[in-house]
């Protein structure tokens, strides 16, 4: 039996299936991996983002700057705090937030920025840190894609409150799950309390052998805790994280080589002085190719492609509620119709990558003939 199955079965046979010793161990291992003081395991990255905003007292009338091209959760958590997401256009070459467009979005109401490290490439944090200092803003990093990433020699997750995802498709997974990291003792304590109903003592301490302790509710909290079953998966995944990354780096190089001669395809630019977490392999099609048709042709060949992400102003809710217009986000509007993500996971074999790129070339050639 493999280590993962053994670890889950061990947990099932133990006296703990929900938040207990495995969660504690996973948090310790994750803190060691990141090099941070506190890691708090939660049931999703979305929960981590939500609590990050709450512990920074983000509330009604506050504004939070986020990139227009991100997953819905980045915006939704701001809305759930009754605050207003203020959307920033992206850099069309890196797909990350355009740091040159942030400053003019800052108002007296701006309280925080949520940089999202798209595909695993860190944002230009020097500029974001500079602006945050200048205007006294909090930085909450959406590091859902960036568990392995470094920016200028510093591990992502070390400097600010950072939120990681262990959703099934992410670089490491607990099926569903997330982690919040911070070096701030007070923030860590508040997050822990909020994540479990607002109880002053968590369930683990409550049932320890020091005798029964009444719990006290000190805030109307949430049910955001991770279970030991999930953590036992996470512990095994963390052991393999470097091998997974190594393999995704190999696959990336192979894709790069095989697609380099295809004029209609460009890849995402990488900035200097980073370690890329290689979560996604995104390609950008030239404007003469219909992205959605192209994707459907690949899907017809059993090649699983997707889009990360449709910009938020392409979704009816954000468009209507915040009165967003294509011309306000020229880069995201253009790129949002041209990008797609190719299959990209450690088990993908070289000959599968070759098959995928052969099909891509075939579809592009045929699109000229017809
Ligand atoms: C996956 C993802 C999330 C949400 O992660 P969950 O663990 O599913 O809540 C947030 N932001 C980005 C950019 C993501 O890709």
Coordinates of N, CA and C and ligand atoms in Angstrom, one line a residue, residues 43-47 49 70-71 73-74 116 118 142 144-145 164-167 169-170 176-178 279 308-309, ligand 1:
X43 N -10.0 25.0 5.7 CA -10.7 24.1 4.8 C -10.6 24.6 3.3
X44 N -10.0 25.8 3.1 CA -9.8 26.3 1.7 C -8.9 27.5 1.8
X45 N -8.4 27.8 0.6 CA -7.7 29.1 0.4 C -8.7 30.3 0.5
X46 N -9.9 30.0 0.1 CA -11.0 31.1 0.1 C -11.2 31.4 1.6
X47 N -11.2 30.5 2.5 CA -11.4 30.7 3.9 C -10.2 31.5 4.4
X49 N -8.3 33.6 2.8 CA -8.4 35.0 2.3 C -9.5 35.7 3.1
X70 N -8.4 37.0 -12.1 CA -8.1 36.1 -11.0 C -9.3 35.2 -10.8
X71 N -9.2 34.3 -9.9 CA -10.3 33.4 -9.6 C -11.4 34.2 -8.8
X73 N -12.9 33.8 -6.2 CA -12.8 33.8 -4.7 C -12.1 35.1 -4.2
X74 N -11.1 35.5 -5.0 CA -10.4 36.7 -4.6 C -11.3 37.9 -4.4
X116 N -2.2 38.5 -6.7 CA -2.4 37.1 -7.0 C -1.2 36.7 -7.8
X118 N -0.2 34.7 -10.4 CA -0.9 33.9 -11.4 C 0.1 32.9 -12.0
X142 N -2.6 36.3 -2.4 CA -3.3 35.1 -2.8 C -2.3 34.3 -3.5
X144 N -2.4 31.0 -4.0 CA -3.1 29.7 -4.3 C -2.2 28.9 -5.3
X145 N -1.5 29.7 -6.2 CA -0.7 29.0 -7.2 C 0.8 28.9 -6.8
X164 N -2.7 30.0 0.8 CA -2.3 28.9 -0.1 C -3.5 28.0 -0.3
X165 N -3.6 27.3 -1.5 CA -4.7 26.4 -1.7 C -4.2 25.0 -1.9
X166 N -4.9 24.1 -1.3 CA -4.7 22.6 -1.6 C -5.9 22.0 -2.2
X167 N -6.6 22.7 -3.0 CA -7.7 22.2 -3.8 C -7.1 21.1 -4.8
X169 N -6.8 20.5 -7.8 CA -5.9 20.8 -9.0 C -4.7 21.5 -8.7
X170 N -4.4 21.9 -7.4 CA -3.3 22.7 -7.1 C -2.0 21.9 -6.9
X176 N -9.7 19.2 -0.6 CA -10.0 20.6 -0.3 C -9.2 21.0 0.8
X177 N -8.7 22.3 0.8 CA -7.9 22.7 1.9 C -7.1 24.0 1.6
X178 N -6.7 24.6 2.6 CA -5.9 25.8 2.4 C -5.0 26.1 3.6
X279 N 2.6 26.4 -11.6 CA 1.3 25.8 -11.3 C 0.5 25.5 -12.6
X308 N -7.5 30.1 -17.4 CA -7.1 30.7 -16.0 C -6.7 32.1 -16.3
X309 N -7.5 33.1 -16.2 CA -8.9 33.0 -15.8 C -9.6 33.9 -16.8
Ligands
LIG1 C1 -7.9 28.0 -6.4 C2 -7.8 29.4 -6.2 C3 -8.4 30.0 -5.0 C4 -9.3 29.3 -4.1 O1 -8.7 28.2 -3.5 P1 -9.7 27.2 -2.7 O2 -8.7 26.4 -1.9 O3 -10.4 26.4 -3.7 O4 -10.6 28.0 -1.9 C5 -8.1 31.4 -4.8 N1 -7.4 32.1 -5.7 C6 -6.9 31.6 -6.8 C7 -6.1 32.4 -7.7 C8 -7.1 30.2 -7.1 O5 -6.6 29.7 -8.2

